[in-house]
């Protein structure tokens, strides 16, 4: 389920924001922070147009615009941290699908653009005791 497009810009959201309350269409930092590379056959399987791809090895491609010191995917339109759109969202490759609001990559990308991190609850570490209720 996609969050409402009426949510506040992520730069205006409090640090207590959870991934479920975030609308990535108000951010786009991840689309302008990393090289999006993947196995070339994936591009054919998901129907990415040739013009959206740059060959980086005989076996790997990346999204055009992401293989530079200042990456920005050619599919991204709009202003980072305000309102963005991915013109190839339905055909986005696996690296794009794997980034989740509030994860390490998200936090790194948001930091690059001066946006607040999205607070996520860390899962308990293996072997740690379960948390106990505080009300008595």
JSON list of C-alpha atoms in Angstrom, two decimals:
[
{"chain": "A", "resi": 1, "resn": "UNK", "atom": "CA", "xyz": [0.00, 0.00, 0.00]},
{"chain": "A", "resi": 2, "resn": "UNK", "atom": "CA", "xyz": [1.40, 3.39, -0.99]},
{"chain": "A", "resi": 3, "resn": "UNK", "atom": "CA", "xyz": [1.28, 6.13, 1.64]},
{"chain": "A", "resi": 4, "resn": "UNK", "atom": "CA", "xyz": [-0.84, 9.18, 0.93]},
{"chain": "A", "resi": 5, "resn": "UNK", "atom": "CA", "xyz": [0.64, 11.78, -1.39]},
{"chain": "A", "resi": 6, "resn": "UNK", "atom": "CA", "xyz": [-0.57, 14.39, 1.08]},
{"chain": "A", "resi": 7, "resn": "UNK", "atom": "CA", "xyz": [2.08, 13.49, 3.65]},
{"chain": "A", "resi": 8, "resn": "UNK", "atom": "CA", "xyz": [4.52, 16.23, 4.70]},
{"chain": "A", "resi": 9, "resn": "UNK", "atom": "CA", "xyz": [7.88, 16.58, 3.02]},
{"chain": "A", "resi": 10, "resn": "UNK", "atom": "CA", "xyz": [10.39, 14.30, 4.70]},
{"chain": "A", "resi": 11, "resn": "UNK", "atom": "CA", "xyz": [12.63, 17.21, 5.60]},
{"chain": "A", "resi": 12, "resn": "UNK", "atom": "CA", "xyz": [9.70, 18.56, 7.66]},
{"chain": "A", "resi": 13, "resn": "UNK", "atom": "CA", "xyz": [8.94, 15.30, 9.46]},
{"chain": "A", "resi": 14, "resn": "UNK", "atom": "CA", "xyz": [9.84, 14.77, 13.10]},
{"chain": "A", "resi": 15, "resn": "UNK", "atom": "CA", "xyz": [12.62, 12.33, 14.03]},
{"chain": "A", "resi": 16, "resn": "UNK", "atom": "CA", "xyz": [9.93, 9.96, 15.36]},
{"chain": "A", "resi": 17, "resn": "UNK", "atom": "CA", "xyz": [8.72, 9.30, 11.82]},
{"chain": "A", "resi": 18, "resn": "UNK", "atom": "CA", "xyz": [8.32, 5.62, 11.08]},
{"chain": "A", "resi": 19, "resn": "UNK", "atom": "CA", "xyz": [8.86, 3.93, 7.71]},
{"chain": "A", "resi": 20, "resn": "UNK", "atom": "CA", "xyz": [5.11, 3.27, 7.43]},
{"chain": "A", "resi": 21, "resn": "UNK", "atom": "CA", "xyz": [4.34, 6.98, 7.67]},
{"chain": "A", "resi": 22, "resn": "UNK", "atom": "CA", "xyz": [6.86, 8.00, 4.98]},
{"chain": "A", "resi": 23, "resn": "UNK", "atom": "CA", "xyz": [6.02, 8.76, 1.38]},
{"chain": "A", "resi": 24, "resn": "UNK", "atom": "CA", "xyz": [9.21, 8.23, -0.63]},
{"chain": "A", "resi": 25, "resn": "UNK", "atom": "CA", "xyz": [7.74, 10.44, -3.36]},
{"chain": "A", "resi": 26, "resn": "UNK", "atom": "CA", "xyz": [8.63, 13.37, -1.12]},
{"chain": "A", "resi": 27, "resn": "UNK", "atom": "CA", "xyz": [12.29, 12.35, -0.93]},
{"chain": "A", "resi": 28, "resn": "UNK", "atom": "CA", "xyz": [14.16, 10.70, -3.83]},
{"chain": "A", "resi": 29, "resn": "UNK", "atom": "CA", "xyz": [17.55, 10.96, -2.11]},
{"chain": "A", "resi": 30, "resn": "UNK", "atom": "CA", "xyz": [18.35, 7.29, -2.79]},
{"chain": "A", "resi": 31, "resn": "UNK", "atom": "CA", "xyz": [17.78, 7.85, -6.54]},
{"chain": "A", "resi": 32, "resn": "UNK", "atom": "CA", "xyz": [20.45, 10.55, -6.54]},
{"chain": "A", "resi": 33, "resn": "UNK", "atom": "CA", "xyz": [23.04, 8.98, -4.24]},
{"chain": "A", "resi": 34, "resn": "UNK", "atom": "CA", "xyz": [24.07, 5.54, -5.51]},
{"chain": "A", "resi": 35, "resn": "UNK", "atom": "CA", "xyz": [25.05, 3.65, -8.64]},
{"chain": "A", "resi": 36, "resn": "UNK", "atom": "CA", "xyz": [22.14, 1.37, -9.45]},
{"chain": "A", "resi": 37, "resn": "UNK", "atom": "CA", "xyz": [23.86, -1.64, -11.00]},
{"chain": "A", "resi": 38, "resn": "UNK", "atom": "CA", "xyz": [22.48, -5.11, -11.68]},
{"chain": "A", "resi": 39, "resn": "UNK", "atom": "CA", "xyz": [22.77, -8.14, -13.98]},
{"chain": "A", "resi": 40, "resn": "UNK", "atom": "CA", "xyz": [21.95, -7.19, -17.58]},
{"chain": "A", "resi": 41, "resn": "UNK", "atom": "CA", "xyz": [19.30, -9.91, -18.06]},
{"chain": "A", "resi": 42, "resn": "UNK", "atom": "CA", "xyz": [17.17, -8.35, -15.31]},
{"chain": "A", "resi": 43, "resn": "UNK", "atom": "CA", "xyz": [16.73, -5.27, -17.49]},
{"chain": "A", "resi": 44, "resn": "UNK", "atom": "CA", "xyz": [15.27, -7.40, -20.29]},
{"chain": "A", "resi": 45, "resn": "UNK", "atom": "CA", "xyz": [13.06, -9.34, -17.88]},
{"chain": "A", "resi": 46, "resn": "UNK", "atom": "CA", "xyz": [11.48, -6.21, -16.36]},
{"chain": "A", "resi": 47, "resn": "UNK", "atom": "CA", "xyz": [11.24, -4.29, -19.64]},
{"chain": "A", "resi": 48, "resn": "UNK", "atom": "CA", "xyz": [13.63, -1.41, -18.99]},
{"chain": "A", "resi": 49, "resn": "UNK", "atom": "CA", "xyz": [14.23, 0.64, -22.16]},
{"chain": "A", "resi": 50, "resn": "UNK", "atom": "CA", "xyz": [17.77, 0.53, -23.58]},
{"chain": "A", "resi": 51, "resn": "UNK", "atom": "CA", "xyz": [18.17, 4.29, -23.17]},
{"chain": "A", "resi": 52, "resn": "UNK", "atom": "CA", "xyz": [17.74, 3.91, -19.41]},
{"chain": "A", "resi": 53, "resn": "UNK", "atom": "CA", "xyz": [20.82, 1.69, -19.15]},
{"chain": "A", "resi": 54, "resn": "UNK", "atom": "CA", "xyz": [24.56, 2.09, -19.23]},
{"chain": "A", "resi": 55, "resn": "UNK", "atom": "CA", "xyz": [26.81, -0.96, -19.73]},
{"chain": "A", "resi": 56, "resn": "UNK", "atom": "CA", "xyz": [29.45, -1.17, -16.96]},
{"chain": "A", "resi": 57, "resn": "UNK", "atom": "CA", "xyz": [30.82, -4.71, -17.50]},
{"chain": "A", "resi": 58, "resn": "UNK", "atom": "CA", "xyz": [29.98, -7.46, -19.98]},
{"chain": "A", "resi": 59, "resn": "UNK", "atom": "CA", "xyz": [27.49, -8.80, -17.40]},
{"chain": "A", "resi": 60, "resn": "UNK", "atom": "CA", "xyz": [26.27, -5.70, -15.58]},
{"chain": "A", "resi": 61, "resn": "UNK", "atom": "CA", "xyz": [24.42, -2.52, -16.43]},
{"chain": "A", "resi": 62, "resn": "UNK", "atom": "CA", "xyz": [23.41, 0.46, -14.35]},
{"chain": "A", "resi": 63, "resn": "UNK", "atom": "CA", "xyz": [20.66, 3.00, -14.60]},
{"chain": "A", "resi": 64, "resn": "UNK", "atom": "CA", "xyz": [21.78, 5.90, -16.77]},
{"chain": "A", "resi": 65, "resn": "UNK", "atom": "CA", "xyz": [22.95, 8.81, -14.67]},
{"chain": "A", "resi": 66, "resn": "UNK", "atom": "CA", "xyz": [23.95, 6.75, -11.64]},
{"chain": "A", "resi": 67, "resn": "UNK", "atom": "CA", "xyz": [27.53, 5.89, -12.68]},
{"chain": "A", "resi": 68, "resn": "UNK", "atom": "CA", "xyz": [29.12, 9.19, -11.69]},
{"chain": "A", "resi": 69, "resn": "UNK", "atom": "CA", "xyz": [30.51, 11.02, -8.67]},
{"chain": "A", "resi": 70, "resn": "UNK", "atom": "CA", "xyz": [27.22, 12.95, -8.48]},
{"chain": "A", "resi": 71, "resn": "UNK", "atom": "CA", "xyz": [24.68, 10.25, -9.40]},
{"chain": "A", "resi": 72, "resn": "UNK", "atom": "CA", "xyz": [21.10, 11.00, -10.34]},
{"chain": "A", "resi": 73, "resn": "UNK", "atom": "CA", "xyz": [18.99, 8.40, -12.09]},
{"chain": "A", "resi": 74, "resn": "UNK", "atom": "CA", "xyz": [17.61, 9.57, -15.40]},
{"chain": "A", "resi": 75, "resn": "UNK", "atom": "CA", "xyz": [14.19, 8.21, -14.40]},
{"chain": "A", "resi": 76, "resn": "UNK", "atom": "CA", "xyz": [13.97, 10.61, -11.44]},
{"chain": "A", "resi": 77, "resn": "UNK", "atom": "CA", "xyz": [12.16, 13.90, -11.93]},
{"chain": "A", "resi": 78, "resn": "UNK", "atom": "CA", "xyz": [11.44, 16.55, -9.34]},
{"chain": "A", "resi": 79, "resn": "UNK", "atom": "CA", "xyz": [13.28, 18.13, -6.42]},
{"chain": "A", "resi": 80, "resn": "UNK", "atom": "CA", "xyz": [15.02, 15.95, -3.83]},
{"chain": "A", "resi": 81, "resn": "UNK", "atom": "CA", "xyz": [13.34, 16.27, -0.43]},
{"chain": "A", "resi": 82, "resn": "UNK", "atom": "CA", "xyz": [10.25, 17.99, -1.87]},
{"chain": "A", "resi": 83, "resn": "UNK", "atom": "CA", "xyz": [8.39, 15.97, -4.51]},
{"chain": "A", "resi": 84, "resn": "UNK", "atom": "CA", "xyz": [9.84, 13.41, -6.91]},
{"chain": "A", "resi": 85, "resn": "UNK", "atom": "CA", "xyz": [8.61, 10.86, -9.42]},
{"chain": "A", "resi": 86, "resn": "UNK", "atom": "CA", "xyz": [10.29, 7.80, -10.90]},
{"chain": "A", "resi": 87, "resn": "UNK", "atom": "CA", "xyz": [9.24, 7.60, -14.53]},
{"chain": "A", "resi": 88, "resn": "UNK", "atom": "CA", "xyz": [10.17, 3.89, -14.59]},
{"chain": "A", "resi": 89, "resn": "UNK", "atom": "CA", "xyz": [8.78, 2.92, -11.17]},
{"chain": "A", "resi": 90, "resn": "UNK", "atom": "CA", "xyz": [6.86, -0.13, -12.44]},
{"chain": "A", "resi": 91, "resn": "UNK", "atom": "CA", "xyz": [10.02, -1.43, -14.13]},
{"chain": "A", "resi": 92, "resn": "UNK", "atom": "CA", "xyz": [12.53, -0.42, -11.44]},
{"chain": "A", "resi": 93, "resn": "UNK", "atom": "CA", "xyz": [15.34, -2.95, -10.96]},
{"chain": "A", "resi": 94, "resn": "UNK", "atom": "CA", "xyz": [16.07, -5.00, -7.85]},
{"chain": "A", "resi": 95, "resn": "UNK", "atom": "CA", "xyz": [18.50, -2.51, -6.23]},
{"chain": "A", "resi": 96, "resn": "UNK", "atom": "CA", "xyz": [15.71, 0.07, -6.23]},
{"chain": "A", "resi": 97, "resn": "UNK", "atom": "CA", "xyz": [13.19, -2.41, -4.85]},
{"chain": "A", "resi": 98, "resn": "UNK", "atom": "CA", "xyz": [15.56, -3.42, -2.04]},
{"chain": "A", "resi": 99, "resn": "UNK", "atom": "CA", "xyz": [16.02, 0.04, -0.48]},
{"chain": "A", "resi": 100, "resn": "UNK", "atom": "CA", "xyz": [13.51, 0.49, 2.34]},
{"chain": "A", "resi": 101, "resn": "UNK", "atom": "CA", "xyz": [12.51, 3.69, 4.11]},
{"chain": "A", "resi": 102, "resn": "UNK", "atom": "CA", "xyz": [14.75, 4.08, 7.15]},
{"chain": "A", "resi": 103, "resn": "UNK", "atom": "CA", "xyz": [17.34, 1.43, 6.24]},
{"chain": "A", "resi": 104, "resn": "UNK", "atom": "CA", "xyz": [21.10, 2.09, 6.12]},
{"chain": "A", "resi": 105, "resn": "UNK", "atom": "CA", "xyz": [21.08, 3.11, 2.45]},
{"chain": "A", "resi": 106, "resn": "UNK", "atom": "CA", "xyz": [18.13, 5.41, 2.99]},
{"chain": "A", "resi": 107, "resn": "UNK", "atom": "CA", "xyz": [19.82, 7.06, 5.97]},
{"chain": "A", "resi": 108, "resn": "UNK", "atom": "CA", "xyz": [23.06, 7.56, 4.02]},
{"chain": "A", "resi": 109, "resn": "UNK", "atom": "CA", "xyz": [21.24, 9.08, 1.04]},
{"chain": "A", "resi": 110, "resn": "UNK", "atom": "CA", "xyz": [19.12, 11.37, 3.22]},
{"chain": "A", "resi": 111, "resn": "UNK", "atom": "CA", "xyz": [22.23, 12.55, 5.11]},
{"chain": "A", "resi": 112, "resn": "UNK", "atom": "CA", "xyz": [23.85, 13.45, 1.77]},
{"chain": "A", "resi": 113, "resn": "UNK", "atom": "CA", "xyz": [20.97, 15.87, 1.10]},
{"chain": "A", "resi": 114, "resn": "UNK", "atom": "CA", "xyz": [20.67, 17.23, 4.63]},
{"chain": "A", "resi": 115, "resn": "UNK", "atom": "CA", "xyz": [17.41, 15.40, 5.33]},
{"chain": "A", "resi": 116, "resn": "UNK", "atom": "CA", "xyz": [16.58, 13.88, 8.72]},
{"chain": "A", "resi": 117, "resn": "UNK", "atom": "CA", "xyz": [16.92, 10.14, 9.14]},
{"chain": "A", "resi": 118, "resn": "UNK", "atom": "CA", "xyz": [13.78, 8.09, 9.41]},
{"chain": "A", "resi": 119, "resn": "UNK", "atom": "CA", "xyz": [13.51, 6.43, 12.83]},
{"chain": "A", "resi": 120, "resn": "UNK", "atom": "CA", "xyz": [13.04, 2.69, 12.71]},
{"chain": "A", "resi": 121, "resn": "UNK", "atom": "CA", "xyz": [12.78, 0.21, 15.54]},
{"chain": "A", "resi": 122, "resn": "UNK", "atom": "CA", "xyz": [15.76, -2.10, 15.44]},
{"chain": "A", "resi": 123, "resn": "UNK", "atom": "CA", "xyz": [14.89, -5.78, 15.81]},
{"chain": "A", "resi": 124, "resn": "UNK", "atom": "CA", "xyz": [16.21, -7.36, 19.00]},
{"chain": "A", "resi": 125, "resn": "UNK", "atom": "CA", "xyz": [19.65, -8.88, 18.62]},
{"chain": "A", "resi": 126, "resn": "UNK", "atom": "CA", "xyz": [19.80, -12.69, 18.65]},
{"chain": "A", "resi": 127, "resn": "UNK", "atom": "CA", "xyz": [20.00, -14.06, 22.17]},
{"chain": "A", "resi": 128, "resn": "UNK", "atom": "CA", "xyz": [18.75, -10.87, 23.82]},
{"chain": "A", "resi": 129, "resn": "UNK", "atom": "CA", "xyz": [15.89, -11.25, 26.31]},
{"chain": "A", "resi": 130, "resn": "UNK", "atom": "CA", "xyz": [12.47, -10.10, 25.13]},
{"chain": "A", "resi": 131, "resn": "UNK", "atom": "CA", "xyz": [11.40, -6.66, 26.28]},
{"chain": "A", "resi": 132, "resn": "UNK", "atom": "CA", "xyz": [9.03, -6.65, 29.21]},
{"chain": "A", "resi": 133, "resn": "UNK", "atom": "CA", "xyz": [5.94, -4.49, 29.51]},
{"chain": "A", "resi": 134, "resn": "UNK", "atom": "CA", "xyz": [6.54, -1.34, 31.55]},
{"chain": "A", "resi": 135, "resn": "UNK", "atom": "CA", "xyz": [3.00, -0.88, 32.90]},
{"chain": "A", "resi": 136, "resn": "UNK", "atom": "CA", "xyz": [2.13, -2.70, 36.14]}
]
